[in-house]
Protein backbone atom coordinates (compact mmCIF):
# COMPACT_ATOMS: atom_id res chain seq x y z
CA GLU A 1 114.49 11.31 138.19
CA GLY A 2 110.55 10.21 138.43
CA GLN A 3 107.65 13.13 138.26
CA LEU A 4 103.74 12.64 138.65
CA VAL A 5 102.63 15.92 138.42
CA GLU A 6 98.50 16.86 138.34
CA SER A 7 96.51 19.87 138.22
CA GLY A 8 93.02 20.38 136.94
CA GLY A 9 91.97 20.24 140.44
CA GLY A 10 89.18 22.98 141.96
CA ALA A 11 85.74 23.26 143.54
CA VAL A 12 82.71 22.46 141.61
CA GLN A 13 78.98 22.09 142.79
CA PRO A 14 76.82 18.79 143.72
CA GLY A 15 76.81 17.02 140.39
CA GLY A 16 79.30 18.92 138.50
CA SER A 17 81.93 17.52 136.57
CA LEU A 18 85.69 17.81 136.61
CA ARG A 19 88.73 16.27 134.70
CA LEU A 20 92.36 16.29 136.21
CA SER A 21 94.76 14.98 134.46
CA CYS A 22 98.71 13.79 134.88
CA GLU A 23 101.65 14.51 133.94
CA ALA A 24 104.56 11.75 134.22
CA SER A 25 108.27 12.32 132.99
CA GLY A 26 111.58 10.60 133.16
CA PHE A 27 110.29 7.25 133.73
CA PRO A 28 108.97 4.39 131.60
CA PHE A 29 105.42 5.30 131.69
CA GLU A 30 103.99 2.57 129.00
CA LYS A 31 104.99 0.04 131.47
CA HIS A 32 104.16 1.82 134.68
CA ASP A 33 100.16 1.00 136.13
CA MET A 34 98.85 4.57 137.43
CA THR A 35 96.11 4.86 139.81
CA TRP A 36 94.32 7.80 141.18
CA VAL A 37 94.41 7.86 145.72
CA ARG A 38 92.18 10.09 147.13
CA GLN A 39 92.60 11.96 151.14
CA ALA A 40 89.73 13.75 152.44
CA PRO A 41 90.90 15.71 155.68
CA GLY A 42 91.51 14.17 158.94
CA LYS A 43 90.79 10.31 156.86
CA GLU A 44 93.38 7.94 155.71
CA PRO A 45 94.27 7.90 151.70
CA GLU A 46 91.44 5.99 149.54
CA TRP A 47 92.60 4.08 146.80
CA VAL A 48 90.50 5.42 143.73
CA GLY A 49 90.71 3.43 140.79
CA ALA A 50 93.40 2.73 138.41
CA ILE A 51 94.42 2.20 134.53
CA ASP A 52 97.42 -0.49 133.87
CA ARG A 53 99.96 -1.24 131.10
CA ASP A 54 97.64 -2.68 128.98
CA PHE A 55 94.71 -0.34 129.54
CA GLU A 56 92.27 -2.51 131.62
CA GLU A 57 90.58 0.20 134.49
CA TYR A 58 89.67 -0.81 137.82
CA TYR A 59 87.63 0.98 140.07
CA SER A 60 86.63 1.74 144.04
CA GLU A 61 83.10 0.66 144.62
CA SER A 62 82.71 4.35 146.26
CA VAL A 63 83.93 5.90 142.62
CA LYS A 64 82.12 2.80 139.78
CA GLY A 65 80.34 4.59 137.31
CA ARG A 66 80.74 8.18 137.81
CA PHE A 67 84.25 8.53 137.35
CA THR A 68 86.84 7.79 134.31
CA ILE A 69 90.29 6.69 134.35
CA SER A 70 92.52 6.85 130.83
CA ARG A 71 95.68 7.24 129.44
CA ASP A 72 98.07 8.34 126.51
CA ASN A 73 101.26 6.27 126.76
CA ALA A 74 102.61 9.25 123.43
CA LYS A 75 101.87 12.04 125.79
CA LYS A 76 102.51 10.17 128.95
CA MET A 77 99.30 11.57 130.69
CA VAL A 78 96.86 9.62 133.08
CA TYR A 79 93.55 11.38 133.63
CA LEU A 80 90.54 11.14 135.97
CA GLU A 81 87.40 11.97 135.05
CA MET A 82 84.01 13.12 137.04
CA SER A 83 81.26 13.54 137.19
CA SER A 84 77.98 13.52 139.72
CA LEU A 85 80.56 14.69 142.66
CA LYS A 86 79.03 14.31 145.22
CA PRO A 87 80.06 16.98 149.14
CA GLU A 88 82.34 13.01 150.02
CA ASP A 89 84.29 13.56 147.00
CA THR A 90 86.26 16.39 148.76
CA ALA A 91 89.74 15.82 148.74
CA VAL A 92 93.50 16.23 147.42
CA TYR A 93 93.58 13.33 145.00
CA TYR A 94 97.08 11.90 143.83
CA CYS A 95 98.29 10.82 140.81
CA ALA A 96 101.18 7.62 141.74
CA GLY A 97 102.57 4.88 139.71
CA ARG A 98 104.10 1.32 139.83
CA LEU A 99 105.63 -0.72 137.80
CA HIS A 100 103.86 -3.49 135.79
CA ILE A 101 103.78 -6.91 137.84
CA GLY A 102 101.77 -8.62 136.86
CA THR A 103 98.46 -6.94 139.21
CA VAL A 104 96.91 -4.68 140.14
CA VAL A 105 97.70 -2.69 143.61
CA ALA A 106 94.48 -1.13 145.21
CA GLY A 107 95.79 0.22 148.00
CA GLY A 108 95.83 4.09 148.97
CA ASN A 109 99.42 3.77 150.67
CA ARG A 110 102.07 5.43 148.80
CA ALA A 111 104.83 3.01 149.98
CA TYR A 112 103.51 0.75 147.09
CA TYR A 113 103.85 3.18 144.33
CA HIS A 114 107.11 3.95 142.71
CA TYR A 115 105.73 7.70 141.74
CA TRP A 116 103.82 9.44 143.49
CA GLY A 117 102.19 12.80 142.55
CA GLN A 118 102.19 16.74 144.48
CA GLY A 119 98.14 16.32 144.31
CA THR A 120 95.44 18.28 143.47
CA GLN A 121 92.96 19.76 145.70
CA VAL A 122 88.79 18.83 144.32
CA THR A 123 86.12 20.74 146.37
CA VAL A 124 82.55 19.52 146.42
CA SER A 125 80.56 22.42 147.40
CA SER A 126 77.31 24.05 146.87
């Protein structure tokens, strides 16, 4: 059975950086588009960005230029490099996977994805 496990969350001051990792297992990782979704307390899940099976990257306007997504198919890992962090970036960050069907799904709804991690907390505060 497929599984995604996130790590790397924590507390950081505004303007700081953090790198999240997501390890995949139990499914053909190289055939899947990989996405990061975040959910702040009391808010709906927000799509952060994605990297498709062909390594094309996509980002929401709120993180473009500050966040970078990468993947390593040999290690079955996907990463989210976050810099210039703001308090509004505080959220639980989830890694999600969806079999590539031609276009990346830019949505935060868990139902869009075939695989979903347990999440890792990121807190940006002074």
